[in-house]
Coordinates of C-alpha atoms and ligand atoms in Angstrom, one line a residue:
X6 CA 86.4 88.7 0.9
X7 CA 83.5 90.5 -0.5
X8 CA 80.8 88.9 -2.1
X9 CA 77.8 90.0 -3.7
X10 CA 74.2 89.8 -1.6
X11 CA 70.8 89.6 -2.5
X12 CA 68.9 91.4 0.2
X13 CA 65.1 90.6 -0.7
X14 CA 63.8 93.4 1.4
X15 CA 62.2 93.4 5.3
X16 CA 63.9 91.8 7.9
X17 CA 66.1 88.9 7.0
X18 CA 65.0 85.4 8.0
X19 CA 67.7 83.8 10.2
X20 CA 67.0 79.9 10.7
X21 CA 68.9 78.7 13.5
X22 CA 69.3 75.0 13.8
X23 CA 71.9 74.6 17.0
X24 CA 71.7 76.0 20.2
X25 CA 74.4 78.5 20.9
X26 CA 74.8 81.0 23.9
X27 CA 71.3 82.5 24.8
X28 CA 72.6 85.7 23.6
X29 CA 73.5 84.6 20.3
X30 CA 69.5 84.2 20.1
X31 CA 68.7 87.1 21.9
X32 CA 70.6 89.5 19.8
X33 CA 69.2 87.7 16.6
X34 CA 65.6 88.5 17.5
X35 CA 65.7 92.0 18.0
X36 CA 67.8 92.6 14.4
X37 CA 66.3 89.5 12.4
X38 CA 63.1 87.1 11.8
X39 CA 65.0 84.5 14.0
X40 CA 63.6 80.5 13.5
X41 CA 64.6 78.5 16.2
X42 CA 64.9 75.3 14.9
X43 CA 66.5 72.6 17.6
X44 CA 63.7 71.0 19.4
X45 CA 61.2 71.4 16.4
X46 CA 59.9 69.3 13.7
X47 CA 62.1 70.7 11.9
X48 CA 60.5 69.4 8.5
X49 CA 57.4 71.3 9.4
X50 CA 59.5 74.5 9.6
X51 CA 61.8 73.9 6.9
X52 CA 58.3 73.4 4.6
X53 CA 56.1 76.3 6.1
X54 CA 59.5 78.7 6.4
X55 CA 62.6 77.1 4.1
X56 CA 61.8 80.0 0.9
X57 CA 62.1 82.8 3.7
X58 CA 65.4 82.0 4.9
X59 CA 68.5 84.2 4.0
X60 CA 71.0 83.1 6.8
X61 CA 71.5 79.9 8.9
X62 CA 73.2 79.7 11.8
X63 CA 74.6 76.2 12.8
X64 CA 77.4 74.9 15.5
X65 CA 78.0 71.5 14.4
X66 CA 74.9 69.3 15.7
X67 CA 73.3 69.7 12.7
X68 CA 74.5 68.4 8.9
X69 CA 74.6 71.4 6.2
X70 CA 74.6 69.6 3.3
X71 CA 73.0 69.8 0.0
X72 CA 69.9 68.5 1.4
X73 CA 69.0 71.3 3.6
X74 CA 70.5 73.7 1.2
X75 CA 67.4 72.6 -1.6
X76 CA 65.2 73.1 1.1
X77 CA 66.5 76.9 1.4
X78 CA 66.7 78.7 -2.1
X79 CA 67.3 81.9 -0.8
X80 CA 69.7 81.3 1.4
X81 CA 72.5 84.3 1.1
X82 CA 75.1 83.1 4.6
X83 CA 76.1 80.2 6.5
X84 CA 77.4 81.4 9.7
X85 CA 79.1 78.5 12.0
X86 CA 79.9 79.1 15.5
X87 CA 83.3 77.3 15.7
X88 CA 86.7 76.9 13.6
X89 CA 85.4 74.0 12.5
X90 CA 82.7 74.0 9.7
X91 CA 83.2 70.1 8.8
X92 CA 79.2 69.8 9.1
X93 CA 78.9 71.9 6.5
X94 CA 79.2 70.8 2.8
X95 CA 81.4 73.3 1.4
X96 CA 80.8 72.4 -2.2
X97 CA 77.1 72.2 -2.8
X98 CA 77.1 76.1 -0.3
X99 CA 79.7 77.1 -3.3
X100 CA 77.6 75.9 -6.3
X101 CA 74.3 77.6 -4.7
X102 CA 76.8 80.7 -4.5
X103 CA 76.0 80.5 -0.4
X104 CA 78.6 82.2 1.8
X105 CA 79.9 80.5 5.0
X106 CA 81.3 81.9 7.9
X107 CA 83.7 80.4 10.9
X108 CA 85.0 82.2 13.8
X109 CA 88.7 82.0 14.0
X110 CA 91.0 83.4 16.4
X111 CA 88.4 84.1 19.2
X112 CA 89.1 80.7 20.5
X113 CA 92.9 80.2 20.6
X114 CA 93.7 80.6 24.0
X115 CA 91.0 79.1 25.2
X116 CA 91.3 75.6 23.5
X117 CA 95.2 76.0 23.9
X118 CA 94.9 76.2 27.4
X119 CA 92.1 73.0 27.8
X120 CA 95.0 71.0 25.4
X121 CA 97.7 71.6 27.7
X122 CA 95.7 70.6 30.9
X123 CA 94.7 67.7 28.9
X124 CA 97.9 66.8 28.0
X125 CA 98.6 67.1 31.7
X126 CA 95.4 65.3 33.0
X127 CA 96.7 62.1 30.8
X128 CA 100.5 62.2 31.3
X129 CA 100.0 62.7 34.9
X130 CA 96.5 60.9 35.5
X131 CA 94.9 63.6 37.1
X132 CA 91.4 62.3 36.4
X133 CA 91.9 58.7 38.0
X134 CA 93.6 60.4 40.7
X135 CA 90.6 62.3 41.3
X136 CA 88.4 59.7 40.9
X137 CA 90.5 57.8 43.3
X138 CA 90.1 60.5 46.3
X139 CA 86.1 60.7 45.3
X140 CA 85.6 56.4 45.6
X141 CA 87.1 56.7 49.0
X142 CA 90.0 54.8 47.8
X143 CA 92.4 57.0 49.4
X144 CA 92.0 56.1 53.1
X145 CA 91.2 52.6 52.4
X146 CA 93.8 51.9 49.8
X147 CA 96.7 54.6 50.6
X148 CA 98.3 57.1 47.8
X149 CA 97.6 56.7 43.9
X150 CA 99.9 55.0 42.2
X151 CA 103.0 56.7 40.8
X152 CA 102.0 58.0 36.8
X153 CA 104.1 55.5 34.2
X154 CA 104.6 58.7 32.2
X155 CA 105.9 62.3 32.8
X156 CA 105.4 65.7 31.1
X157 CA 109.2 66.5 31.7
X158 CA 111.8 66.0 28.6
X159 CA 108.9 65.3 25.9
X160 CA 109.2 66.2 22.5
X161 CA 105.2 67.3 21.4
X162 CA 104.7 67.0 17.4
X163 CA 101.8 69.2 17.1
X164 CA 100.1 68.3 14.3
X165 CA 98.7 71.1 12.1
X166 CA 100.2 73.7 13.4
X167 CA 97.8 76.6 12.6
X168 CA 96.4 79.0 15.3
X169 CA 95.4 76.9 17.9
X170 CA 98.5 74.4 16.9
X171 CA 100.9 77.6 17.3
X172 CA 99.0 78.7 20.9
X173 CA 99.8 75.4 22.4
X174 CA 103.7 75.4 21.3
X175 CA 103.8 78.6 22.7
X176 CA 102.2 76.9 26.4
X177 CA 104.4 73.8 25.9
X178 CA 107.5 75.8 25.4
X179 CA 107.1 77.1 29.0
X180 CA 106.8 74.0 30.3
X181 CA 110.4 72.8 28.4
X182 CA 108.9 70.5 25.7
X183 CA 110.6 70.9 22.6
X184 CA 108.3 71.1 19.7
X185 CA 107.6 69.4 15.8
X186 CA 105.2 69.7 13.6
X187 CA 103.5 68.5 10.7
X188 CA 101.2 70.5 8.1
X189 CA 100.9 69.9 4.0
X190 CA 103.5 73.3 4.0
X191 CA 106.5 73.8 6.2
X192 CA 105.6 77.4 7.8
X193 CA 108.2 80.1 7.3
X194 CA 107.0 82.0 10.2
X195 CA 107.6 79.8 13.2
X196 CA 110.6 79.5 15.0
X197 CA 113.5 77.6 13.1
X198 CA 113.6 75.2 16.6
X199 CA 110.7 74.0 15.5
X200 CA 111.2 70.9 13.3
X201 CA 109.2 70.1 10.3
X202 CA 107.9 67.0 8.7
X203 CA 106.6 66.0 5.6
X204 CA 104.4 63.4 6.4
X205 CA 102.7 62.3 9.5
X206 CA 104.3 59.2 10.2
X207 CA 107.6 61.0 10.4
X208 CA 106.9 63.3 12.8
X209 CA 105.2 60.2 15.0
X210 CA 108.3 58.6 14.6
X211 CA 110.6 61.5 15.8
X212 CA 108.2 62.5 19.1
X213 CA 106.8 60.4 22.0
X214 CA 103.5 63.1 22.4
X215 CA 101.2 63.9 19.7
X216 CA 99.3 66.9 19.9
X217 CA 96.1 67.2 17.3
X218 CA 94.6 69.8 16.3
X219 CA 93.4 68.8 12.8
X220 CA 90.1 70.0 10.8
X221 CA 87.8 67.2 10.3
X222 CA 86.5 66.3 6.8
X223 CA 87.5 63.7 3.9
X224 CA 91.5 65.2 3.8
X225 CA 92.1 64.2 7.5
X226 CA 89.8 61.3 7.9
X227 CA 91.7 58.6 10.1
X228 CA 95.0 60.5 9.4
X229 CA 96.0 58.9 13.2
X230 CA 96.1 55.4 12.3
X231 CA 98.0 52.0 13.2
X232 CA 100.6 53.1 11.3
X233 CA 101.1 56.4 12.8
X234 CA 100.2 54.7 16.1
X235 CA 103.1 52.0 15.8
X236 CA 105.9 54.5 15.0
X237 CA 104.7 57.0 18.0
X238 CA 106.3 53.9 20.0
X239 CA 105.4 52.4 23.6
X240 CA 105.9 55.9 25.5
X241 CA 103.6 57.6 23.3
X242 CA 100.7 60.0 23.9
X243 CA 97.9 61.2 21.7
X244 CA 96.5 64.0 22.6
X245 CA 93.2 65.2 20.1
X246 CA 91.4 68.8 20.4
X247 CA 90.8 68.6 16.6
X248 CA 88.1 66.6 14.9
X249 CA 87.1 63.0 16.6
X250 CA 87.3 61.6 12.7
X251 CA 91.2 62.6 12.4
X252 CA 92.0 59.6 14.4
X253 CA 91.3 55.8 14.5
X254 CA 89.4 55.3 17.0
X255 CA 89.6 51.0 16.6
X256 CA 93.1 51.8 15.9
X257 CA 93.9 53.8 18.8
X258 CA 91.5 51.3 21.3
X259 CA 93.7 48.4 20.2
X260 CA 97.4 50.7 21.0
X261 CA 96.1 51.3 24.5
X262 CA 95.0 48.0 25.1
X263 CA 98.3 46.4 24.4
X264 CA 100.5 49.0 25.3
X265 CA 101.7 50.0 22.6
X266 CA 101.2 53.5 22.9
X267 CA 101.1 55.1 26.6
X268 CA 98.2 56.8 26.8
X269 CA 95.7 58.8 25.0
X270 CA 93.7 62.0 26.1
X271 CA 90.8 63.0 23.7
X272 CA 88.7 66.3 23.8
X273 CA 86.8 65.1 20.8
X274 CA 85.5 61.9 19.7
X275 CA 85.1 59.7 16.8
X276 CA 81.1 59.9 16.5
X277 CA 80.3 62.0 19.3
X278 CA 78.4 62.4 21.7
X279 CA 78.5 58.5 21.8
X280 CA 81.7 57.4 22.9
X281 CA 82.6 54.1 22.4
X282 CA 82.7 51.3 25.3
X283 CA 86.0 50.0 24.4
X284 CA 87.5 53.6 24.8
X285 CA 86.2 54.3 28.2
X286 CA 87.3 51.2 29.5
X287 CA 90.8 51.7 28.8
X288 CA 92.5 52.9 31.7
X289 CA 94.9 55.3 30.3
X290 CA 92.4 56.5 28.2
X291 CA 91.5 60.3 29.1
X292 CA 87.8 61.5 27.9
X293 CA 86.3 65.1 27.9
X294 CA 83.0 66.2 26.3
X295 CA 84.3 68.4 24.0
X296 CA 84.9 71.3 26.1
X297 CA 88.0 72.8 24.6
X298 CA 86.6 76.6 23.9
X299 CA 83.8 76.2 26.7
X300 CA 83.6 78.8 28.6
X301 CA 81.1 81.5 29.0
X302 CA 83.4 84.2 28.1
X303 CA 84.8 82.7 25.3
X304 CA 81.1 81.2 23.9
X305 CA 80.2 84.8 23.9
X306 CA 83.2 85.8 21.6
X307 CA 82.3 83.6 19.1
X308 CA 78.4 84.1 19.3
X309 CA 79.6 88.0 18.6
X310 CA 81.5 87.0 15.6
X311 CA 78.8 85.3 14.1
X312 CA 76.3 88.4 14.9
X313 CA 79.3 90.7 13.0
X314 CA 79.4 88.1 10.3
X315 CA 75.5 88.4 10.1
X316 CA 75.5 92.1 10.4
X317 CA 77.9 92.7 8.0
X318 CA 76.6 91.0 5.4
X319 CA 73.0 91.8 5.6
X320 CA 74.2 95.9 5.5
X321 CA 77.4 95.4 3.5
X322 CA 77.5 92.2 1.9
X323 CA 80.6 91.6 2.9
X324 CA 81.6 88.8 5.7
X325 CA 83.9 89.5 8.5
X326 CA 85.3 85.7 8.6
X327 CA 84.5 83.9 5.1
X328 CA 86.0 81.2 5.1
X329 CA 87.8 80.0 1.9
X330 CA 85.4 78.0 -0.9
X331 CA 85.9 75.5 -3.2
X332 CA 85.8 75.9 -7.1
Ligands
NAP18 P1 94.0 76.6 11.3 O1 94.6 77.8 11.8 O2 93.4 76.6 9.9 O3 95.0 75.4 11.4 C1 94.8 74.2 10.9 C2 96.2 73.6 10.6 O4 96.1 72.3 10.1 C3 97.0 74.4 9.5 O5 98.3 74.6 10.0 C4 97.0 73.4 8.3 O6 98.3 73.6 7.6 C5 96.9 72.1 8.9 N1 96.2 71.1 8.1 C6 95.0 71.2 7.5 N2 94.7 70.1 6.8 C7 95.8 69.3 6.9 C8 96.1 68.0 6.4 N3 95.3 67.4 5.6 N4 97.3 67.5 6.7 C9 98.2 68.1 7.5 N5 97.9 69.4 8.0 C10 96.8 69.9 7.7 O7 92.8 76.2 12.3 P2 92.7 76.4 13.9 O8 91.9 77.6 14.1 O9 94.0 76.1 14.5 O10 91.7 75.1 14.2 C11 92.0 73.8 13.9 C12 90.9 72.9 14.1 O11 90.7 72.7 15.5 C13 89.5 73.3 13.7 O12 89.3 73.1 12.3 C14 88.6 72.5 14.5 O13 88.3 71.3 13.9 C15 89.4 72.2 15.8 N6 88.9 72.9 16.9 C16 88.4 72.2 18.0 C17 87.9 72.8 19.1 C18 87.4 72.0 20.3 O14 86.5 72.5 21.0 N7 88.0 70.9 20.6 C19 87.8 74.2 19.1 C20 88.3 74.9 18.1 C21 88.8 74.3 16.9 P3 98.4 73.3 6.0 O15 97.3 74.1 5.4 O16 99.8 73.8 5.7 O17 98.3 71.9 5.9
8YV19 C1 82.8 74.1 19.6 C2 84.8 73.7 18.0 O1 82.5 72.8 19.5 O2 85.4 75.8 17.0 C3 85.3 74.6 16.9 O3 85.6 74.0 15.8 O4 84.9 72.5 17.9 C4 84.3 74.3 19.3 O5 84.7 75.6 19.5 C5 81.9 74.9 18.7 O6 82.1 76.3 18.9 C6 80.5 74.5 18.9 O7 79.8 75.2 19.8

């Protein structure tokens, strides 16, 4: 996608208002007028600086909505450092004819690989196992208790099956799960083996393992609900490297607590960083701070696609990874 820019002469202004990897920062300054702007009063900046800016960088702690956007009237490019660009609102970028940027692909293997331990982690109960060895319960108590569930002989319903959706069927096939899926379109370029639903609640009903890997945003808001909950069935596992918001948190609590499901491993959460009580007391309940693509080496890969998106536009005007926009 090519779109036109308005360079307004100098060196850009870059306002960046999440942390990423030092170098992100580091290469910024040396090409750009950075603003760092975590930490700050940001008001103060956004008043003394907001006319300056032509690109913002953001990762997902701050909102990018039509707010901030008044407060920037020359902004040219939104570059996020993720998939994900649920924080930013897509519409009001579009009508101020403001670019945004994601950074897909970098991150596949990593995040695919973080699922499928996951997945493990909760099937097998890895992490109370651990936690058993570390409270001295092992010599005092004897062995962990045998794991209710096993990976072996599951169906896994992946659940948008895009990149990262297609990098873990690829991991689960190894380890003999057979796989589903469910996205708005059937895909014509994944193995015929893997079987298609049209709705949600179908492929919940034909699996006993959801795997998640959903955008966030109004379209998938609490798309893993009772409902979907119910049909998964009493050997059921959830498994969520998507968006927290795709799933039901209350719903889901309530499932685990009476059994109704089996278990439930969650690299991202409803409302994080808080997570709520209710979750983390559920036993089979498997939490991780959303760590799914972090690693140094991958952080780095998507910190350099944000520095080519930046680069490119301010000498091109063309982005390397647009992401689509709404009319
Ligand atoms: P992608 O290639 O765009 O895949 C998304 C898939 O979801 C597509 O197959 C799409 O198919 C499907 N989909 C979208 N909206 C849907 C809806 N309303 N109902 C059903 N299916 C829907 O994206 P990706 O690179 O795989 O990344 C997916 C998401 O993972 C990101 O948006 C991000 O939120 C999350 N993520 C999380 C982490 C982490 O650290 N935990 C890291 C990276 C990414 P259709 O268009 O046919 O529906
Ligand atoms: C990180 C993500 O949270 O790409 C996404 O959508 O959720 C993750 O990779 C992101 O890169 C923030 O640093």
């Amino acid at each position: 996608m090519s779109c036109s820019h308005r360079r307004i002469g100098g060196r850009p202004t870059v306002l960046m208002v999440d942390q990423m990897e030092p170098v992100v920062a580091e290469r910024c300054a040396e090409r750009y007028d950075l603003i760092k702007a975590w930490d700050v009063d940001r008001e103060a900046v956004l008043q003394a600086r907001g006319h300056d800016v032509s690109a913002l960088l953001a990762s997902g702690a701050t909102a990018v909505d039509g707010r901030l956007l008044d407060r920037l009237p020359n902004l040219q490019i939104i570059t996020c450092g993720g998939v994900g660009f649920d924080y930013v609102d897509l519409r009001s970028a579009t009508e101020r004819g403001v670019v945004v940027t994601n950074t897909p692909g970098v991150l596949d293997d990593e995040v695919a690989d973080t699922a499928i331990g996951l997945l493990l982690m909760t099937v097998r109960e890895l992490s109370a196992a651990e936690r058993w060895v570390r409270e001295g319960h092992w010599a005092s108590d004897g062995p962990y208790r045998l794991s209710p569930t096993t990976l072996a002989s599951r169906t896994l319903g992946v659940v948008g099956l895009g990149r990262i959706g297609l990098a873990i069927a690829h991991r689960a096939e190894g380890f003999g799960l057979r796989i589903s899926y469910h996205n708005r379109r059937r895909r014509g370029d994944v193995p015929e083996r893997y079987a298609y639903y049209d709705t949600l609640v179908g492929l919940a009903a034909a699996v006993d393992t959801l795997m998640v890997v959903l955008p966030g945003g109004a379209g998938t808001y609490h798309a893993v609900n009772a409902h979907v909950l119910g049909a998964l069935g009493r050997e059921g596992v959830v498994i969520n490297v998507g968006r927290g918001s795709v799933v039901d948190t209350d719903a889901l609590v309530a499932s685990l607590r009476s059994g109704s499901i089996a278990a439930a491993g969650l690299d991202v959460v409803e409302g994080e960083p808080l997570v709520p009580p209710e979750l983390l007391d559920c036993p089979t309940a498997v939490v991780l701070p959303h760590v799914a693509s972090g690693s140094v080496a991958t952080r780095r890969a998507i910190g350099q696609l944000v520095l080519d998106n930046l680069e490119s536009w301010f000498t091109s005007g063309t982005a390397v990874t647009p992401v689509r926009q709404v009319q």
